[in-house]
PDB file of C-alpha atoms in Angstrom:
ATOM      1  CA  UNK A 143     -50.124  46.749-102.190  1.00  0.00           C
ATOM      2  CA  UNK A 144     -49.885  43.157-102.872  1.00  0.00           C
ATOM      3  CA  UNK A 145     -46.422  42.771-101.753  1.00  0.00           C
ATOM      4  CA  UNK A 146     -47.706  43.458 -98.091  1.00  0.00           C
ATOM      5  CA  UNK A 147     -50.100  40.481 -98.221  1.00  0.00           C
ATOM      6  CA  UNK A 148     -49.463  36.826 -98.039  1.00  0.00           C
ATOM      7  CA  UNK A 149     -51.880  33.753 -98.868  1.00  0.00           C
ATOM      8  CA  UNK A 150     -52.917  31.455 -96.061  1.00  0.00           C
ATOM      9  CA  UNK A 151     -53.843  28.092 -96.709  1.00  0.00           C
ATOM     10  CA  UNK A 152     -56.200  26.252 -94.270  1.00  0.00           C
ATOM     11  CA  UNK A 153     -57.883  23.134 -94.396  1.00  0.00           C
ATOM     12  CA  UNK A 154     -58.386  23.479 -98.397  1.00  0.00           C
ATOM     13  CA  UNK A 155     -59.119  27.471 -97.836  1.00  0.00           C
ATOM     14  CA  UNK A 156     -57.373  30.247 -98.679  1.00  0.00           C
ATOM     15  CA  UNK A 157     -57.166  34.103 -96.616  1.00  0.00           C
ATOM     16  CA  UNK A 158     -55.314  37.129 -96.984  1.00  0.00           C
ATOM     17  CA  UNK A 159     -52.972  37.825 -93.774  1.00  0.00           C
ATOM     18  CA  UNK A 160     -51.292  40.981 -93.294  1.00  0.00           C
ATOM     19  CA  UNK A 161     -47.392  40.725 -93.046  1.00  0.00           C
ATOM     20  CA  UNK A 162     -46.069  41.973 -89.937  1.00  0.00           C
ATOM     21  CA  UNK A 163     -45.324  45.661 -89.788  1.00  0.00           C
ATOM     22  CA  UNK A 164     -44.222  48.521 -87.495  1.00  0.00           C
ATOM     23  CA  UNK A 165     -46.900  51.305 -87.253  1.00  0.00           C
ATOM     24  CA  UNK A 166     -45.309  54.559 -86.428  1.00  0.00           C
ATOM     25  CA  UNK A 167     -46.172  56.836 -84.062  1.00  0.00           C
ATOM     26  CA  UNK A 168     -48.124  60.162 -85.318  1.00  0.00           C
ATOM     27  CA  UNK A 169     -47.250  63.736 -85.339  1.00  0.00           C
ATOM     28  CA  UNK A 170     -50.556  65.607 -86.521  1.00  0.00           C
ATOM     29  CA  UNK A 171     -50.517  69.323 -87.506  1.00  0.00           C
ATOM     30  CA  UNK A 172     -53.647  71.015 -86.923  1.00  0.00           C
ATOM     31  CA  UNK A 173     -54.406  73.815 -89.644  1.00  0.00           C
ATOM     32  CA  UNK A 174     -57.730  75.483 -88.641  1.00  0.00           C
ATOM     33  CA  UNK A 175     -59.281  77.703 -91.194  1.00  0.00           C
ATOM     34  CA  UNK A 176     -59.945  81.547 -89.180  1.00  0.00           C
ATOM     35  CA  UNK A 177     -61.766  83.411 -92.037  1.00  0.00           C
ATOM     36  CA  UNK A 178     -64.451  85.225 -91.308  1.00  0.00           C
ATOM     37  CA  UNK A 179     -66.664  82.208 -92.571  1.00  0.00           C
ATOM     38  CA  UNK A 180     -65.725  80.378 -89.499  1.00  0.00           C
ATOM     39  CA  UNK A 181     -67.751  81.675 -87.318  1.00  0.00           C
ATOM     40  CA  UNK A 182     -71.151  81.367 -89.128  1.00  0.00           C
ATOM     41  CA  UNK A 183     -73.364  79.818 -87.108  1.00  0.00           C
ATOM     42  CA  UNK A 184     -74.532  76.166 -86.565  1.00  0.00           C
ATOM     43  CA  UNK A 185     -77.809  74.564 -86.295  1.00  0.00           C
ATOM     44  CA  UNK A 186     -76.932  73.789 -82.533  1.00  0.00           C
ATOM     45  CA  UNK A 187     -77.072  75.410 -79.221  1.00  0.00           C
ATOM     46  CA  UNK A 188     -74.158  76.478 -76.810  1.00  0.00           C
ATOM     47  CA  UNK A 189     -74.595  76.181 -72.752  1.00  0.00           C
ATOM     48  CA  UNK A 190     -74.920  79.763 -72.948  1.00  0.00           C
ATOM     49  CA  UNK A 191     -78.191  79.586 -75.254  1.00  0.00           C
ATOM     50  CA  UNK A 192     -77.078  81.082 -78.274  1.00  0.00           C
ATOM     51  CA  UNK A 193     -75.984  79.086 -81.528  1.00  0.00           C
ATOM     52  CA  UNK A 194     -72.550  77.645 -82.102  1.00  0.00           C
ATOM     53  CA  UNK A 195     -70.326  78.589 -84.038  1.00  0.00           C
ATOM     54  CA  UNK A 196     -68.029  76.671 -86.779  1.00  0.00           C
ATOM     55  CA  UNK A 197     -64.804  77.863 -85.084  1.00  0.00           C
ATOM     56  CA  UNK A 198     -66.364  76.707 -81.486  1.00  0.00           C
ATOM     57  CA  UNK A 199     -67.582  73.167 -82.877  1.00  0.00           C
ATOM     58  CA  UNK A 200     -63.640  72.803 -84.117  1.00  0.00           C
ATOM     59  CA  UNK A 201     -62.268  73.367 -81.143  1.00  0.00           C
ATOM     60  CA  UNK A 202     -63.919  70.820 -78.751  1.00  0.00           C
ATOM     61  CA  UNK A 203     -64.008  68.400 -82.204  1.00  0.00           C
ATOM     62  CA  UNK A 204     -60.254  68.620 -81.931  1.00  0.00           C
ATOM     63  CA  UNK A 205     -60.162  68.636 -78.120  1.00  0.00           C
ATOM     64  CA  UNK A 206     -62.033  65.254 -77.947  1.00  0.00           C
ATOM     65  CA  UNK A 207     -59.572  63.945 -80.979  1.00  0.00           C
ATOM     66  CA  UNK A 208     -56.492  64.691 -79.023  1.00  0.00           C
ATOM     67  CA  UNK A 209     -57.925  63.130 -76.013  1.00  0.00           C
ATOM     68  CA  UNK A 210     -58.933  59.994 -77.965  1.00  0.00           C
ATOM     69  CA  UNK A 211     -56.007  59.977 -79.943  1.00  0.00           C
ATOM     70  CA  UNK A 212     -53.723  59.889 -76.830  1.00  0.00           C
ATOM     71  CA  UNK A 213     -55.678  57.050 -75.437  1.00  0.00           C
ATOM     72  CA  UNK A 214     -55.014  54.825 -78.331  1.00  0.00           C
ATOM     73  CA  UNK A 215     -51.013  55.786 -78.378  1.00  0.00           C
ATOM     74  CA  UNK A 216     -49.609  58.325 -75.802  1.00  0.00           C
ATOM     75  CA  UNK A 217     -46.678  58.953 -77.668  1.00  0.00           C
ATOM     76  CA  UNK A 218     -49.084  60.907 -80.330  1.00  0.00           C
ATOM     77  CA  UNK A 219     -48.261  64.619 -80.785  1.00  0.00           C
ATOM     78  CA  UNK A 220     -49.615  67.304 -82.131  1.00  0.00           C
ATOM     79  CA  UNK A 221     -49.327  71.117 -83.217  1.00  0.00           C
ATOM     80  CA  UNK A 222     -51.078  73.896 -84.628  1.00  0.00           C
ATOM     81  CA  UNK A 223     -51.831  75.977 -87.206  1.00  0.00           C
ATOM     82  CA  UNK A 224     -53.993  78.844 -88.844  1.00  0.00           C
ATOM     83  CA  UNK A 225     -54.986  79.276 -92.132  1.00  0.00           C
ATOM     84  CA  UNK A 226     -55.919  82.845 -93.728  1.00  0.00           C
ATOM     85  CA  UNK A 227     -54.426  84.251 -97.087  1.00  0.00           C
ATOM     86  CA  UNK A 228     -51.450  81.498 -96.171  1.00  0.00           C
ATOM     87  CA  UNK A 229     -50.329  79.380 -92.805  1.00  0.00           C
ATOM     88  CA  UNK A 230     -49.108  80.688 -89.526  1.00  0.00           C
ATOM     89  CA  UNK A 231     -48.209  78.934 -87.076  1.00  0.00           C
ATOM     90  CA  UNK A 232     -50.242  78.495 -83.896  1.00  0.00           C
ATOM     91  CA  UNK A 233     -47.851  76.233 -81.677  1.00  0.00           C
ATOM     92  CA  UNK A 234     -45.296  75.062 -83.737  1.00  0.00           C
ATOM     93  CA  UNK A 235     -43.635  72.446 -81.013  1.00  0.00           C
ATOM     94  CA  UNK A 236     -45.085  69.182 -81.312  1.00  0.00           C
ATOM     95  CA  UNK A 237     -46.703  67.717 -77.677  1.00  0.00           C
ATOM     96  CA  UNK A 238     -48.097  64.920 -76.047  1.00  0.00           C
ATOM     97  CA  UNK A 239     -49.584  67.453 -73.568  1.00  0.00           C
ATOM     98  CA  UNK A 240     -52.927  67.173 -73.776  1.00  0.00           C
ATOM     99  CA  UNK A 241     -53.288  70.256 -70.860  1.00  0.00           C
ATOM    100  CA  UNK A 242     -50.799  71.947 -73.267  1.00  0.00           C
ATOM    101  CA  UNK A 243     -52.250  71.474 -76.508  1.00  0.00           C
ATOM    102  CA  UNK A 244     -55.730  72.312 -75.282  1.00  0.00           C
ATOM    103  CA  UNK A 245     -54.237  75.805 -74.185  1.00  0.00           C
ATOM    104  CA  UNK A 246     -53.200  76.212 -77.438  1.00  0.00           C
ATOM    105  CA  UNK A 247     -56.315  75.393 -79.380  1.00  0.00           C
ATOM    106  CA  UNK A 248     -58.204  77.748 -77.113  1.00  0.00           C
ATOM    107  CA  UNK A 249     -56.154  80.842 -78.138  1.00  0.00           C
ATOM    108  CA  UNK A 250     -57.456  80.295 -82.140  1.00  0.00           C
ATOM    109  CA  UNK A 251     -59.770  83.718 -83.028  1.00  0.00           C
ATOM    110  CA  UNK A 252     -61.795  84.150 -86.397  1.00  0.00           C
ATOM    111  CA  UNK A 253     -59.809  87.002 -88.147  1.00  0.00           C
ATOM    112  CA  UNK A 254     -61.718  89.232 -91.741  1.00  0.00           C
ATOM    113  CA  UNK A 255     -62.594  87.559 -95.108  1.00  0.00           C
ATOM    114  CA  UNK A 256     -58.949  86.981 -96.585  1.00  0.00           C
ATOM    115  CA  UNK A 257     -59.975  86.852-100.085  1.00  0.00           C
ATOM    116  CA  UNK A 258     -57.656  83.962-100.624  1.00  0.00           C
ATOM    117  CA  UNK A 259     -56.117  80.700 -99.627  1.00  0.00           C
ATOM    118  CA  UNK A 260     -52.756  79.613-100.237  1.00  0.00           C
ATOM    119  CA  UNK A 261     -51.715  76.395 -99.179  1.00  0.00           C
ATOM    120  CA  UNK A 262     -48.482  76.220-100.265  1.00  0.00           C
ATOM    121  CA  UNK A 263     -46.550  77.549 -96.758  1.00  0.00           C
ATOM    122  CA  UNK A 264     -48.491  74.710 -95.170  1.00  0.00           C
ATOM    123  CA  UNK A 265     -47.457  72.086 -97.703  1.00  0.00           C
ATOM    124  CA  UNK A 266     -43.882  73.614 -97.268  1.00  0.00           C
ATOM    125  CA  UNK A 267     -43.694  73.801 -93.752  1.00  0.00           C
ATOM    126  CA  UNK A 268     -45.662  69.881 -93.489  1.00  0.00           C
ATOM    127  CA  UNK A 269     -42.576  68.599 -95.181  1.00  0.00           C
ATOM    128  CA  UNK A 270     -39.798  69.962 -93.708  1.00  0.00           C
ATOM    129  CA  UNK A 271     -41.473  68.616 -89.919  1.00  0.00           C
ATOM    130  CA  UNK A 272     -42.505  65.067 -92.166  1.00  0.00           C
ATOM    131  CA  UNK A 273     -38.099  64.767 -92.451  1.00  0.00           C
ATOM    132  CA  UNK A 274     -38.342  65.623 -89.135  1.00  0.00           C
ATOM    133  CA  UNK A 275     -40.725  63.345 -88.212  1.00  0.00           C
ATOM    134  CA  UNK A 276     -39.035  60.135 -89.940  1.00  0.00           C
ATOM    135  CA  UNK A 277     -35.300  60.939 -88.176  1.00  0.00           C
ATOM    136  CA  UNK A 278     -37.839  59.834 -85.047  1.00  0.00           C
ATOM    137  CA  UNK A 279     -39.653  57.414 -86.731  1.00  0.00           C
ATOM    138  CA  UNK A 280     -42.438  59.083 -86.902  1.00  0.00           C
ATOM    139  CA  UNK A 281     -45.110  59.587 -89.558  1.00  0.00           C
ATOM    140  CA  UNK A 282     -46.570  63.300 -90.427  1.00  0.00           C
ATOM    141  CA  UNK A 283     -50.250  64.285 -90.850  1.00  0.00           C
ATOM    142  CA  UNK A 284     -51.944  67.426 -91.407  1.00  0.00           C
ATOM    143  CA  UNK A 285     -55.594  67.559 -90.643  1.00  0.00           C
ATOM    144  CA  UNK A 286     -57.000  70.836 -92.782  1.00  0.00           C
ATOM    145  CA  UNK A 287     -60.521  72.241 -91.073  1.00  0.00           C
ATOM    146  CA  UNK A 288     -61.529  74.320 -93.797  1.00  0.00           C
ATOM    147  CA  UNK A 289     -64.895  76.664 -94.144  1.00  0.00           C
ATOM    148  CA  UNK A 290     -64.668  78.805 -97.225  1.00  0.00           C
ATOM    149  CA  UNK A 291     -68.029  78.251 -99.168  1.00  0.00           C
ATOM    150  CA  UNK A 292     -66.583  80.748-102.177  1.00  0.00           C
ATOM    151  CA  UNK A 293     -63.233  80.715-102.297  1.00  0.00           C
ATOM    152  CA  UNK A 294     -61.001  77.621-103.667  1.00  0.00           C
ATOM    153  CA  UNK A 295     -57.540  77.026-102.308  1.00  0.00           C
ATOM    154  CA  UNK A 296     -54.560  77.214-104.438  1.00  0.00           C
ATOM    155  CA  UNK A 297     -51.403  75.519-104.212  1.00  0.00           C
ATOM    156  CA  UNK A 298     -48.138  75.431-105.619  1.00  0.00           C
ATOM    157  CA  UNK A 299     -46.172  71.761-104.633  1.00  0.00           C
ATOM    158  CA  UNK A 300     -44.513  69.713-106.814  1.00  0.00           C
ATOM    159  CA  UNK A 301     -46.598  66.300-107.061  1.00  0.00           C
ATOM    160  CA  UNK A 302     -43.579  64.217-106.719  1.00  0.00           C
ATOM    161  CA  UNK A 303     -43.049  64.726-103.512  1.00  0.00           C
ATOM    162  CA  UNK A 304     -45.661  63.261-101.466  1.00  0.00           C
ATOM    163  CA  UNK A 305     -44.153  63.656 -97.530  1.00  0.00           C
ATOM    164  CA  UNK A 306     -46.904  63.247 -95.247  1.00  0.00           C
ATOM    165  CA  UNK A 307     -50.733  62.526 -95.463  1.00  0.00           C
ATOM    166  CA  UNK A 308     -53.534  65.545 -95.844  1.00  0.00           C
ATOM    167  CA  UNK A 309     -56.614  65.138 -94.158  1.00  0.00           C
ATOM    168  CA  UNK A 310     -59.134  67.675 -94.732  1.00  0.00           C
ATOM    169  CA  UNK A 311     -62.804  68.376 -93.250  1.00  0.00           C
ATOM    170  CA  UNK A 312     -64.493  70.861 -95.349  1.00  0.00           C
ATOM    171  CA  UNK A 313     -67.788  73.018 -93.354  1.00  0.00           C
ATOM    172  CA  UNK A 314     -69.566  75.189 -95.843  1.00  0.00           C
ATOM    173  CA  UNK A 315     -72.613  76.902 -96.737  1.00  0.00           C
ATOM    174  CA  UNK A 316     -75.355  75.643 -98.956  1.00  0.00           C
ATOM    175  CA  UNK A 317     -74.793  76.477-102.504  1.00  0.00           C
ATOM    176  CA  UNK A 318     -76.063  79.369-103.825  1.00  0.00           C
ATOM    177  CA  UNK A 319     -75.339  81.579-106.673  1.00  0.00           C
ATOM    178  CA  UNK A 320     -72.983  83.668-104.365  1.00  0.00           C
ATOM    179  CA  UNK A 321     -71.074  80.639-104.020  1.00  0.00           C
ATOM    180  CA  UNK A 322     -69.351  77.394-105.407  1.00  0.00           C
ATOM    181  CA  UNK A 323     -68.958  74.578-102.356  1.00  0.00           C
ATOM    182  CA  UNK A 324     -68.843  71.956-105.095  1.00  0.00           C
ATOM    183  CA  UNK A 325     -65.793  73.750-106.671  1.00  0.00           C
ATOM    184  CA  UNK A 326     -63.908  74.233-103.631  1.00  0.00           C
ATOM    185  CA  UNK A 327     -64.886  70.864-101.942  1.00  0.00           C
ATOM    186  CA  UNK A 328     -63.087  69.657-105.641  1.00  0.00           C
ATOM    187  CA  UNK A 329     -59.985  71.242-104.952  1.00  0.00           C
ATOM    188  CA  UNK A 330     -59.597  70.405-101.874  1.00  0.00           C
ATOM    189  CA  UNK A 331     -59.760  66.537-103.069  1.00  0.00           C
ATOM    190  CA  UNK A 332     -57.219  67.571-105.463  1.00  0.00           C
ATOM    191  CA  UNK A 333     -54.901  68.945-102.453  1.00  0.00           C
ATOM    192  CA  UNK A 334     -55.293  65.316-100.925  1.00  0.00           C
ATOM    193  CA  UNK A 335     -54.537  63.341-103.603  1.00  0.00           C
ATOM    194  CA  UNK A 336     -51.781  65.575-104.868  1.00  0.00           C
ATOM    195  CA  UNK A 337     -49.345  65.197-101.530  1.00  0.00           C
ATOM    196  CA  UNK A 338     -50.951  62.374 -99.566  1.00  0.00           C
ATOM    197  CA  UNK A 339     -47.991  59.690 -98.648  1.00  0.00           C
ATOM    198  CA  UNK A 340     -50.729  57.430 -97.312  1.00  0.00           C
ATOM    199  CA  UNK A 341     -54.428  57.158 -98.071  1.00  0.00           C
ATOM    200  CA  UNK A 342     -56.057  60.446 -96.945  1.00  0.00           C
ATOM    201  CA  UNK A 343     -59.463  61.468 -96.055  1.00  0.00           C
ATOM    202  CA  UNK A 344     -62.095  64.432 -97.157  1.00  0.00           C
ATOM    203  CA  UNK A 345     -65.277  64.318 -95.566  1.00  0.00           C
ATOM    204  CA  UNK A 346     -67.816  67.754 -95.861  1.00  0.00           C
ATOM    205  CA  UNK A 347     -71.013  68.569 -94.380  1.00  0.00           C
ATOM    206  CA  UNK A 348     -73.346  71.761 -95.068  1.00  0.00           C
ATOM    207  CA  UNK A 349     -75.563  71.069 -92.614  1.00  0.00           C
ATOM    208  CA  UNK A 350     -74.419  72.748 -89.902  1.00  0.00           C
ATOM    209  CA  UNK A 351     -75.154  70.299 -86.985  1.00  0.00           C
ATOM    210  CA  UNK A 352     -72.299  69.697 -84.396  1.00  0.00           C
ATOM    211  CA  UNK A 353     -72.746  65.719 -85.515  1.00  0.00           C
ATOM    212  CA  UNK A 354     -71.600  66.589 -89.338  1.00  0.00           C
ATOM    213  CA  UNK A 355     -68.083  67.650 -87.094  1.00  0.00           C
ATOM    214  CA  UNK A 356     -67.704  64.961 -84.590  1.00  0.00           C
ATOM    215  CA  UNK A 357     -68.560  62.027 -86.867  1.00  0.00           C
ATOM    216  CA  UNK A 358     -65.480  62.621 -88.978  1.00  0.00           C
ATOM    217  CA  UNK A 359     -64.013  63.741 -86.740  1.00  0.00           C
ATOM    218  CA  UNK A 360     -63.660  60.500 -85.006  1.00  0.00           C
ATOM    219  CA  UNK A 361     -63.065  58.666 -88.207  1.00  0.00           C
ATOM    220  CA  UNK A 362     -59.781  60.144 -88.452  1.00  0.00           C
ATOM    221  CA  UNK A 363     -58.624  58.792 -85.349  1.00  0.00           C
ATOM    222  CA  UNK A 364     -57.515  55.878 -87.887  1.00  0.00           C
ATOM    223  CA  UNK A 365     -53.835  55.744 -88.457  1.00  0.00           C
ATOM    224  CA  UNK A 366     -53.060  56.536 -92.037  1.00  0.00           C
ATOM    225  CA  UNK A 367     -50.687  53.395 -92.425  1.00  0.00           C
ATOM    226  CA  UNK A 368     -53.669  50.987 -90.963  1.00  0.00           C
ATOM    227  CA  UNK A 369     -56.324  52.792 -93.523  1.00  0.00           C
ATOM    228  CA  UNK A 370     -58.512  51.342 -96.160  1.00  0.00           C
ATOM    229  CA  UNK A 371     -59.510  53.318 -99.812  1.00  0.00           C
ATOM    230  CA  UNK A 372     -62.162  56.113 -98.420  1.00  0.00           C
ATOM    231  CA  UNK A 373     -64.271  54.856-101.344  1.00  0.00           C
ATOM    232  CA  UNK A 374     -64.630  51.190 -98.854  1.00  0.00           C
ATOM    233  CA  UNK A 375     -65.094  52.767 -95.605  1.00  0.00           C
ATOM    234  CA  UNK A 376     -68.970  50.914 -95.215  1.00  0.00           C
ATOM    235  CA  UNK A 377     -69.704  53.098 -92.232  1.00  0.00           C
ATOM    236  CA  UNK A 378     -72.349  54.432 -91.003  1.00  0.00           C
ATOM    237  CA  UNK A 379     -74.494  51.467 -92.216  1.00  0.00           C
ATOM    238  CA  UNK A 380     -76.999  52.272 -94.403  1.00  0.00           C
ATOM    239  CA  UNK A 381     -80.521  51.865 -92.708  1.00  0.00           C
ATOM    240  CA  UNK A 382     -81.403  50.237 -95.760  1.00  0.00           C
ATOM    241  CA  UNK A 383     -79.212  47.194 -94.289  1.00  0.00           C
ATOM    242  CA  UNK A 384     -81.205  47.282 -91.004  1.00  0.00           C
ATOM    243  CA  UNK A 385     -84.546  46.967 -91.850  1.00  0.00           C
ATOM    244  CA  UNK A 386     -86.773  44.082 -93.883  1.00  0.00           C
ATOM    245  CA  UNK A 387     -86.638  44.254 -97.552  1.00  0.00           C
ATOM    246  CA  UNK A 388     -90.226  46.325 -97.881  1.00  0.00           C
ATOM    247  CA  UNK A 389     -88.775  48.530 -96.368  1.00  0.00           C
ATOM    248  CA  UNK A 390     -85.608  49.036 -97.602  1.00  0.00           C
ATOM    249  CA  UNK A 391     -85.992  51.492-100.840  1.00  0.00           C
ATOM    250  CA  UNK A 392     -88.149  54.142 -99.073  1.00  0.00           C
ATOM    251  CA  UNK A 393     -85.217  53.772 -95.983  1.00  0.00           C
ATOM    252  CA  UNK A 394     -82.707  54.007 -98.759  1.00  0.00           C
ATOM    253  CA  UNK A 395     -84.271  57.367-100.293  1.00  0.00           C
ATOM    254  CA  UNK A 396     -84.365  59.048 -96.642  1.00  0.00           C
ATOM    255  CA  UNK A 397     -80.489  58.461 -95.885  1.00  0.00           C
ATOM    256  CA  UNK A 398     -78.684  60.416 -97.864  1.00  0.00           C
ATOM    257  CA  UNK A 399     -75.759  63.359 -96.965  1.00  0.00           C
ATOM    258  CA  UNK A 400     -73.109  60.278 -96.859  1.00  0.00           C
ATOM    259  CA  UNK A 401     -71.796  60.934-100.385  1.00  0.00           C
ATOM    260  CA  UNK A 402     -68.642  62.572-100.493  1.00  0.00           C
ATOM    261  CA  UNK A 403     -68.375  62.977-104.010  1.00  0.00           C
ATOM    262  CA  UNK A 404     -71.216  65.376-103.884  1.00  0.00           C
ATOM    263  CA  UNK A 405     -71.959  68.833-101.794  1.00  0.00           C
ATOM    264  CA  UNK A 406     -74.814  68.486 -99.498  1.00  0.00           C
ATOM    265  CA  UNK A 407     -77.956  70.229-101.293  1.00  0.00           C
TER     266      UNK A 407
END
C-alpha cells in the first residue's frame, strides 16, 4: 500500500509517515460454532469445580471483547450468530448495548454433531449487512469461533467480491487418526483469504487452556484498517529475546505453540 505512505525528510534522515485517514467505526458479527464439539472440555476449572467447556470459554472471551471493544470506540456494534450445518442468526440487530448483547450471547446452547459446515449463508448474509454497513460508514467484520476437529468447512462465494474482513479462531482436538485439525485449520485460512476486504486473522490452539482463548482473543481488538500482515505481528516475545545469549536456544526450543501455520501437536 505504498500510495498510503509518504517519505519524511529530517535533518539528512528519511521515515515513513502514515497519510491521514478516517478509521471507521466497526460492526462485528459474531458466528459461534454450536456443534456438539463445542462443549468438550478444557484443561481449566469453572467456579463451580468442574471443567470448562469450549462453548463457556467463548462466551466470557467474547463478553470481555465487547467490553474492551466499547472502551476503545463506543460507537462499536455487534451481533450474533450460530453456526451448525449453515448460519442462523442469533441477534441479528446490530448494538452498542453491552447489557444487551451480553443477553444475547448468554442464550447460545451446543446443539448434535451436524455432519457439516456450510459457510456460504454467513458469507451471504456478511455482505448484504457490509452494504449496509458502508451507507453508515461503517466497516463489517465477522469473527468465526470455530471447534470442529474433523470436519472442514465448505463454501461457495465468488472470490471477487471481498465485502468485509473474516476473522476466525479455530479450538480443536489433538490430531489423531479420527481426525484432520491440520486440514480444517487449512481451510479455514482459505475462507480468510478468499473474502477478507482488509487483513484478517486465524489464530488456533489445541490445548485447551482458557489462555489459548483470551490471548487472541484480545488481539483482535485491532481494527482491521489499522492492522499489520499476521505473518509481522512480533507478539508474544519470544523468551529467547529476554534472556542472555546461553541461554537463548534451550529458551527457544521450550516456546513453541505460537506457529500458526502449524496445528498444535
Amino acid at each position: 500500500m505504498e500510495e498510503d505512505r509518504t517519505i519524511v525528510i529530517e535533518g539528512g534522515a528519511s521515515r515513513y509517515a502514515l497519510k491521514p485517514a478516517r478509521i471507521n467505526r466497526e460492526d462485528i458479527l459474531f458466528c459461534v460454532d454450536v456443534d456438539a464439539e463445542s462443549t468438550a472440555e478444557m484443561k481449566t476449572t469453572g467456579t463451580n469445580g468442574r471443567p470448562l467447556i469450549r462453548l463457556e470459554c467463548v462466551k466470557q472471551a467474547i463478553i470481555l471483547f465487547i467490553y474492551n471493544k466499547l472502551a476503545i470506540n463506543p460507537d462499536h456494534r455487534f451481533a450474533f450468530a450460530t453456526l451448525s450445518k449453515s448460519a442462523a442468526w442469533l441477534k441479528k440487530d446490530f448494538t452498542s448495548n453491552a447489557e444487551s448483547a451480553v443477553a444475547a450471547l448468554r442464550g447460545l446452547s451446543a446443539t448434535k454433531s451436524s455432519g457439516r459446515a456450510d459457510l456460504t449463508l454467513l458469507f451471504r448474509v456478511a455482505a448484504q449487512e457490509a452494504k449496509n454497513s458502508r451507507a453508515q460508514n461503517r466497516i463489517l467484520r465477522v469473527i468465526l469461533i470455530y471447534c470442529r476437529s474433523s470436519v472442514r468447512p465448505t463454501h461457495e462465494w465468488p472470490i471477487s467480491q471481498k465485502l468485509f474482513t473474516l476473522d476466525v479462531m479455530y479450538l480443536h482436538d489433538k490430531p489423531s487418526p479420527d481426525n484432520c485439525p491440520q486440514d480444517v485449520y487449512d481451510s479455514l485460512v482459505d475462507a480468510v483469504e478468499h473474502v477478507s476486504e482488509y487483513e484478517g486473522y486465524i489464530f488456533e490452539s489445541g490445548q485447551g487452556v482458557v489462555r489459548s482463548v483470551f490471548k487472541p482473543m484480545s488481539i483482535l481488538l485491532s481494527h482491521p484498517q489499522q492492522r499489520c500482515a499476521q505473518d509481522d505481528l512480533d507478539f508474544p516475545k519470544s523468551l529467547a529475546k529476554k534472556v542472555p545469549l546461553d541461554e537463548a536456544a534451550s529458551a527457544e526450543d521450550r516456546h513453541n505453540g505460537n506457529n500458526i501455520q502449524t496445528i498444535s501437536q
